[in-house]
Amino acid sequence: MKLDGCFALITGASAGLGREFVRQLAGRARGLVLVARRGDRLNQLRDEVLARDPNLLVHVRVVDLCDQAQREQLTQWLEQEKIDVDLLINNAGLGDYGSFATSDLERDDRIMQVNIVALTSLTRALLPQMIARKRGTILNVSSSAGFLPIPGMALYAASKAYVNCFSEALRAELRATGVTVTALCPGPVHTEFGDVAKRPGREPERGPGFVYVSIERVVRAALDGVEADRPVVIPGAMMKLGMFLVRLTPMSILRLAWRLSGNR
Ligand SMILES: NC(=O)c1ccc[n+]([C@@H]2O[C@H](COP(=O)([O-])OP(=O)(O)OC[C@H]3O[C@@H](n4cnc5c(N)ncnc54)[C@H](OP(=O)(O)O)[C@@H]3O)[C@@H](O)[C@H]2O)c1
């Protein structure tokens, strides 16, 4: 789908990749709905993009995506305002670095609510009007972590495996409806993700520098991928190669690697 003139809803627009989606869509989109909990940041971002593109329609919605009632209020508001979103970017997400047995239960729940439940229910709520108008794109921000089980990030990796699997099946179901689905699967990106995912008293985990791709490149690759109707976008040559190899690796070899590295 060509993105010029689209009406996009971006979850997690207050930071990192979400904020960059807003910046790159300004000047191209007709309208944007910015969703996150930190309203002050969303208002600042709205002022920034309106200064660049005064004709853009920008709505700020302060929503905690963990809360079912707030999710429903968001979709009811879209209906009341007659806003036909044709680009849904399910970007909000969070992780947790550490063993699952010692995880914080409240954080576990937030990971499942935001990464899985909110992504699924927003998609379900917006799909019928996209299908009726034969125009729409769902861009699900997943992760390369979704291609393999990751000891030390078990729940996060599993939540992103859900996103990959869901996106691929939905894409097949929607063939010939005019609605497309793309999963964005980045490797490490410098955002606030690591600070949010670290446990109290620990430093955020960092991968080797060469696997990092800039926020700007990740978002550009994602938007190009949407326009080219790609099923999966993995930004960066190193990550593309790495994920190609990972997907060819049998689980028995992965188990052996974990055993040798001390993870049973
Ligand atoms: N950074 C990476 O290395 C990396 C790699 C692969 C995939 N990803 C994925 O990329 C996506 C964006 O992450 P990021 O790296 O940009 O992280 P980030 O800088 O921490 O941004 C996360 C965004 O999600 C929003 N969010 C979190 N909980 C929310 C809630 N309960 N309700 C509403 N919004 C919520 C945050 O907004 P508020 O706090 O204001 O609510 C924030 O805008 C995530 O899905 C992540 O899994 C990131």
Tab-separated table of C-alpha atoms and ligand atoms in Angstrom:
chain	number	residue	atom	x	y	z
A	1	MET	CA	0.000	0.000	0.000
A	2	LYS	CA	1.312	3.467	-0.863
A	3	LEU	CA	1.639	5.437	2.349
A	4	ASP	CA	1.145	8.934	0.935
A	5	GLY	CA	-2.163	10.277	2.233
A	6	CYS	CA	-2.657	7.438	4.754
A	7	PHE	CA	-4.235	7.801	8.215
A	8	ALA	CA	-1.929	5.999	10.647
A	9	LEU	CA	-2.343	4.925	14.252
A	10	ILE	CA	0.976	4.327	15.985
A	11	THR	CA	1.133	2.690	19.398
A	12	GLY	CA	4.156	3.406	21.560
A	13	ALA	CA	4.643	6.773	19.830
A	14	SER	CA	6.275	8.437	22.852
A	15	ALA	CA	9.747	6.905	22.398
A	16	GLY	CA	12.144	4.897	20.256
A	17	LEU	CA	10.839	3.320	17.060
A	18	GLY	CA	7.289	4.627	17.523
A	19	ARG	CA	8.429	8.252	17.725
A	20	GLU	CA	10.536	7.735	14.589
A	21	PHE	CA	7.537	6.249	12.726
A	22	VAL	CA	5.675	9.468	13.508
A	23	ARG	CA	8.581	11.630	12.312
A	24	GLN	CA	8.975	9.709	9.043
A	25	LEU	CA	5.238	9.633	8.335
A	26	ALA	CA	4.876	13.397	8.871
A	27	GLY	CA	4.900	15.036	5.439
A	28	ARG	CA	3.482	11.873	3.864
A	29	ALA	CA	0.444	10.896	5.928
A	30	ARG	CA	-2.870	12.784	5.975
A	31	GLY	CA	-3.377	12.106	9.646
A	32	LEU	CA	-1.791	10.439	12.651
A	33	VAL	CA	-3.102	9.083	15.945
A	34	LEU	CA	-0.340	8.918	18.552
A	35	VAL	CA	-0.897	6.417	21.373
A	36	ALA	CA	1.123	5.840	24.571
A	37	ARG	CA	0.911	6.526	28.307
A	38	ARG	CA	3.227	9.570	28.459
A	39	GLY	CA	0.981	12.363	27.177
A	40	ASP	CA	3.577	15.114	27.665
A	41	ARG	CA	5.910	13.384	25.213
A	42	LEU	CA	3.105	12.806	22.717
A	43	ASN	CA	2.086	16.484	22.868
A	44	GLN	CA	5.699	17.554	22.308
A	45	LEU	CA	5.946	15.238	19.304
A	46	ARG	CA	2.634	16.534	17.924
A	47	ASP	CA	3.940	20.137	18.129
A	48	GLU	CA	7.191	19.091	16.452
A	49	VAL	CA	5.518	17.421	13.457
A	50	LEU	CA	2.853	20.152	13.119
A	51	ALA	CA	5.613	22.753	12.870
A	52	ARG	CA	6.960	20.827	9.882
A	53	ASP	CA	3.602	19.962	8.316
A	54	PRO	CA	0.794	22.314	9.476
A	55	ASN	CA	-1.818	20.486	7.320
A	56	LEU	CA	-1.310	17.183	9.114
A	57	LEU	CA	-4.165	16.035	11.388
A	58	VAL	CA	-2.598	14.843	14.641
A	59	HIS	CA	-4.521	13.288	17.522
A	60	VAL	CA	-2.934	12.406	20.843
A	61	ARG	CA	-4.499	9.591	22.870
A	62	VAL	CA	-3.135	8.752	26.291
A	63	VAL	CA	-3.835	5.031	26.673
A	64	ASP	CA	-2.432	2.321	28.899
A	65	LEU	CA	-2.552	-0.631	26.511
A	66	CYS	CA	-2.502	-3.052	29.466
A	67	ASP	CA	-6.001	-1.903	30.364
A	68	GLN	CA	-8.833	-3.492	28.401
A	69	ALA	CA	-11.262	-0.646	29.188
A	70	GLN	CA	-8.785	1.949	27.881
A	71	ARG	CA	-8.187	-0.117	24.730
A	72	GLU	CA	-11.942	-0.249	24.124
A	73	GLN	CA	-12.284	3.510	24.745
A	74	LEU	CA	-9.634	4.085	22.064
A	75	THR	CA	-11.475	2.081	19.418
A	76	GLN	CA	-14.840	3.638	20.412
A	77	TRP	CA	-13.285	7.098	20.052
A	78	LEU	CA	-12.013	6.204	16.555
A	79	GLU	CA	-15.560	5.170	15.595
A	80	GLN	CA	-17.144	8.304	17.084
A	81	GLU	CA	-14.662	10.555	15.299
A	82	LYS	CA	-15.142	8.533	12.084
A	83	ILE	CA	-11.412	8.063	11.712
A	84	ASP	CA	-10.717	5.308	9.205
A	85	VAL	CA	-7.227	4.150	10.100
A	86	ASP	CA	-5.571	2.532	7.077
A	87	LEU	CA	-2.127	2.032	8.598
A	88	LEU	CA	-2.067	0.411	12.028
A	89	ILE	CA	1.427	0.248	13.510
A	90	ASN	CA	1.332	-2.081	16.502
A	91	ASN	CA	4.664	-0.908	17.858
A	92	ALA	CA	4.322	-0.608	21.657
A	93	GLY	CA	6.218	-3.336	23.442
A	94	LEU	CA	8.472	-4.164	26.347
A	95	GLY	CA	10.798	-6.919	27.505
A	96	ASP	CA	12.517	-8.324	30.580
A	97	TYR	CA	16.138	-9.423	30.943
A	98	GLY	CA	16.547	-12.329	33.368
A	99	SER	CA	15.334	-15.787	34.264
A	100	PHE	CA	11.582	-16.380	34.106
A	101	ALA	CA	11.481	-18.047	37.548
A	102	THR	CA	12.656	-14.803	39.176
A	103	SER	CA	10.593	-12.418	37.044
A	104	ASP	CA	8.249	-9.797	38.414
A	105	LEU	CA	4.661	-11.051	37.972
A	106	GLU	CA	3.273	-7.616	37.272
A	107	ARG	CA	5.848	-7.031	34.528
A	108	ASP	CA	5.151	-10.487	33.029
A	109	ASP	CA	1.511	-9.503	32.757
A	110	ARG	CA	2.344	-6.165	31.125
A	111	ILE	CA	4.521	-7.940	28.531
A	112	MET	CA	1.665	-10.284	27.632
A	113	GLN	CA	-0.952	-7.507	27.632
A	114	VAL	CA	1.016	-5.042	25.484
A	115	ASN	CA	3.010	-7.363	23.189
A	116	ILE	CA	0.222	-9.874	22.568
A	117	VAL	CA	-3.262	-8.885	23.771
A	118	ALA	CA	-3.285	-5.197	22.765
A	119	LEU	CA	-1.709	-5.950	19.367
A	120	THR	CA	-4.305	-8.648	18.709
A	121	SER	CA	-7.358	-6.753	19.927
A	122	LEU	CA	-6.485	-3.496	18.127
A	123	THR	CA	-5.952	-5.464	14.924
A	124	ARG	CA	-9.312	-7.198	15.377
A	125	ALA	CA	-11.060	-3.898	16.062
A	126	LEU	CA	-9.669	-2.061	13.010
A	127	LEU	CA	-9.693	-4.864	10.431
A	128	PRO	CA	-13.406	-4.861	9.438
A	129	GLN	CA	-13.386	-1.226	8.248
A	130	MET	CA	-10.107	-1.844	6.359
A	131	ILE	CA	-11.598	-4.883	4.611
A	132	ALA	CA	-14.819	-2.983	3.828
A	133	ARG	CA	-12.802	-0.195	2.184
A	134	LYS	CA	-10.392	-2.709	0.536
A	135	ARG	CA	-7.484	-0.663	1.823
A	136	GLY	CA	-5.240	-1.088	4.830
A	137	THR	CA	-1.992	-2.279	6.286
A	138	ILE	CA	-1.131	-3.788	9.633
A	139	LEU	CA	2.518	-3.324	10.553
A	140	ASN	CA	3.310	-5.475	13.567
A	141	VAL	CA	6.571	-4.581	15.282
A	142	SER	CA	7.952	-7.942	16.294
A	143	SER	CA	11.643	-8.748	16.841
A	144	SER	CA	14.374	-11.060	15.648
A	145	ALA	CA	13.959	-12.513	19.156
A	146	GLY	CA	10.749	-14.040	17.814
A	147	PHE	CA	12.639	-16.439	15.537
A	148	LEU	CA	14.075	-18.556	18.347
A	149	PRO	CA	13.574	-19.377	22.025
A	150	ILE	CA	15.909	-17.187	24.127
A	151	PRO	CA	16.875	-18.346	27.640
A	152	GLY	CA	17.077	-15.191	29.755
A	153	MET	CA	14.334	-13.526	27.670
A	154	ALA	CA	11.911	-16.439	27.535
A	155	LEU	CA	8.619	-14.568	27.783
A	156	TYR	CA	9.656	-11.686	25.522
A	157	ALA	CA	10.953	-14.020	22.768
A	158	ALA	CA	7.795	-16.151	23.030
A	159	SER	CA	5.593	-13.038	22.813
A	160	LYS	CA	7.378	-12.040	19.598
A	161	ALA	CA	7.123	-15.605	18.220
A	162	TYR	CA	3.374	-15.131	18.675
A	163	VAL	CA	3.530	-11.872	16.709
A	164	ASN	CA	5.464	-13.511	13.852
A	165	CYS	CA	3.116	-16.486	13.681
A	166	PHE	CA	-0.052	-14.375	13.981
A	167	SER	CA	1.133	-11.896	11.345
A	168	GLU	CA	1.981	-14.600	8.810
A	169	ALA	CA	-1.365	-16.398	9.210
A	170	LEU	CA	-3.343	-13.159	9.109
A	171	ARG	CA	-1.518	-12.119	5.949
A	172	ALA	CA	-2.569	-15.376	4.283
A	173	GLU	CA	-6.201	-14.982	5.440
A	174	LEU	CA	-6.349	-11.434	4.072
A	175	ARG	CA	-4.960	-12.211	0.624
A	176	ALA	CA	-7.106	-10.514	-2.062
A	177	THR	CA	-8.923	-8.275	0.448
A	178	GLY	CA	-6.754	-5.218	-0.201
A	179	VAL	CA	-5.379	-5.421	3.354
A	180	THR	CA	-1.741	-6.379	3.879
A	181	VAL	CA	0.254	-7.481	6.910
A	182	THR	CA	3.969	-6.987	7.510
A	183	ALA	CA	6.033	-8.077	10.516
A	184	LEU	CA	9.050	-5.930	11.366
A	185	CYS	CA	11.757	-8.044	13.032
A	186	PRO	CA	14.676	-5.818	14.044
A	187	GLY	CA	17.735	-6.912	15.929
A	188	PRO	CA	19.120	-4.589	18.622
A	189	VAL	CA	18.334	-0.875	18.243
A	190	HIS	CA	19.393	1.917	20.622
A	191	THR	CA	16.087	3.005	22.214
A	192	GLU	CA	14.731	3.041	25.783
A	193	PHE	CA	13.927	-0.668	25.437
A	194	GLY	CA	17.043	-1.861	27.361
A	195	ASP	CA	16.453	0.503	30.289
A	196	VAL	CA	12.843	-0.641	30.568
A	197	ALA	CA	13.779	-4.354	30.268
A	198	LYS	CA	16.620	-4.391	32.810
A	199	ARG	CA	16.060	-5.658	36.336
A	200	PRO	CA	16.598	-3.311	39.328
A	201	GLY	CA	20.306	-2.825	40.116
A	202	ARG	CA	21.431	-4.353	36.797
A	203	GLU	CA	22.882	-2.691	33.721
A	204	PRO	CA	20.907	-3.018	30.458
A	205	GLU	CA	22.214	-5.889	28.301
A	206	ARG	CA	24.029	-4.809	25.150
A	207	GLY	CA	24.816	-6.875	22.052
A	208	PRO	CA	27.994	-6.404	19.997
A	209	GLY	CA	28.054	-3.013	18.254
A	210	PHE	CA	28.046	-4.390	14.708
A	211	VAL	CA	24.539	-5.864	15.043
A	212	TYR	CA	22.935	-2.521	15.946
A	213	VAL	CA	20.983	-0.698	13.250
A	214	SER	CA	19.975	2.960	13.690
A	215	ILE	CA	16.383	3.817	14.575
A	216	GLU	CA	16.087	5.839	11.363
A	217	ARG	CA	17.184	2.910	9.162
A	218	VAL	CA	14.907	0.425	10.932
A	219	VAL	CA	11.865	2.644	10.420
A	220	ARG	CA	12.769	3.466	6.801
A	221	ALA	CA	13.183	-0.246	6.037
A	222	ALA	CA	9.819	-0.971	7.689
A	223	LEU	CA	7.928	1.691	5.713
A	224	ASP	CA	9.599	0.585	2.458
A	225	GLY	CA	8.667	-2.997	3.365
A	226	VAL	CA	5.026	-2.002	3.863
A	227	GLU	CA	4.943	-0.242	0.484
A	228	ALA	CA	6.537	-3.294	-1.191
A	229	ASP	CA	4.080	-5.606	0.664
A	230	ARG	CA	6.854	-7.670	2.267
A	231	PRO	CA	5.744	-10.328	4.775
A	232	VAL	CA	8.792	-9.849	7.017
A	233	VAL	CA	11.327	-7.013	7.266
A	234	ILE	CA	14.680	-7.632	8.976
A	235	PRO	CA	16.696	-4.400	8.811
A	236	GLY	CA	20.500	-4.618	8.421
A	237	ALA	CA	22.645	-7.056	6.429
A	238	MET	CA	24.199	-8.696	9.520
A	239	MET	CA	20.817	-9.367	11.110
A	240	LYS	CA	19.365	-10.658	7.818
A	241	LEU	CA	22.234	-13.128	7.486
A	242	GLY	CA	22.108	-14.079	11.180
A	243	MET	CA	18.359	-14.725	11.101
A	244	PHE	CA	18.674	-16.726	7.877
A	245	LEU	CA	21.162	-19.015	9.643
A	246	VAL	CA	19.122	-19.161	12.863
A	247	ARG	CA	16.032	-20.266	10.951
A	248	LEU	CA	18.015	-23.089	9.338
A	249	THR	CA	19.404	-24.332	12.660
A	250	PRO	CA	17.681	-27.430	14.086
A	251	MET	CA	16.387	-27.148	17.650
A	252	SER	CA	18.722	-29.993	18.728
A	253	ILE	CA	21.730	-27.817	17.828
A	254	LEU	CA	20.276	-24.850	19.710
A	255	ARG	CA	19.728	-27.078	22.779
A	256	LEU	CA	23.336	-28.220	22.584
A	257	ALA	CA	24.549	-24.614	22.328
A	258	TRP	CA	22.503	-23.640	25.417
A	259	ARG	CA	23.838	-26.651	27.351
A	260	LEU	CA	27.435	-25.733	26.496
A	261	SER	CA	26.803	-22.113	27.511
A	262	GLY	CA	25.329	-23.168	30.883
A	263	ASN	CA	21.620	-22.750	30.034
A	264	ARG	CA	19.854	-26.121	30.362
B	1	LIG	N1	15.028	-1.649	20.817
B	1	LIG	C1	15.263	-2.872	20.388
B	1	LIG	O1	16.408	-3.374	20.480
B	1	LIG	C2	14.165	-3.664	19.742
B	1	LIG	C3	14.528	-4.785	18.951
B	1	LIG	C4	13.524	-5.532	18.353
B	1	LIG	C5	12.200	-5.173	18.528
B	1	LIG	N2	11.865	-4.096	19.299
B	1	LIG	C6	10.439	-3.784	19.460
B	1	LIG	O2	10.204	-2.469	19.016
B	1	LIG	C7	9.030	-1.956	19.649
B	1	LIG	C8	9.301	-0.544	20.144
B	1	LIG	O3	10.275	-0.624	21.173
B	1	LIG	P1	11.416	0.470	21.353
B	1	LIG	O4	12.705	-0.227	21.153
B	1	LIG	O5	11.112	1.683	20.589
B	1	LIG	O6	11.272	0.693	22.942
B	1	LIG	P2	10.997	2.005	23.829
B	1	LIG	O7	11.909	3.108	23.411
B	1	LIG	O8	11.053	1.517	25.231
B	1	LIG	O9	9.494	2.394	23.433
B	1	LIG	C9	8.406	1.582	23.841
B	1	LIG	C10	7.102	2.304	23.575
B	1	LIG	O10	6.031	1.445	24.000
B	1	LIG	C11	5.135	2.202	24.796
B	1	LIG	N3	4.462	1.398	25.810
B	1	LIG	C12	5.015	0.518	26.679
B	1	LIG	N4	4.079	0.046	27.523
B	1	LIG	C13	2.901	0.633	27.158
B	1	LIG	C14	1.574	0.583	27.667
B	1	LIG	N5	1.248	-0.174	28.737
B	1	LIG	N6	0.621	1.318	27.069
B	1	LIG	C15	0.935	2.124	26.011
B	1	LIG	N7	2.168	2.220	25.492
B	1	LIG	C16	3.142	1.493	26.065
B	1	LIG	C17	6.020	3.264	25.459
B	1	LIG	O11	5.231	4.412	25.790
B	1	LIG	P3	4.850	4.898	27.292
B	1	LIG	O12	5.908	4.388	28.216
B	1	LIG	O13	4.787	6.392	27.169
B	1	LIG	O14	3.505	4.298	27.524
B	1	LIG	C18	6.992	3.607	24.338
B	1	LIG	O15	6.445	4.601	23.515
B	1	LIG	C19	8.668	-2.957	20.743
B	1	LIG	O16	7.591	-3.755	20.319
B	1	LIG	C20	9.935	-3.786	20.889
B	1	LIG	O17	9.652	-5.079	21.355
B	1	LIG	C21	12.815	-3.326	19.903
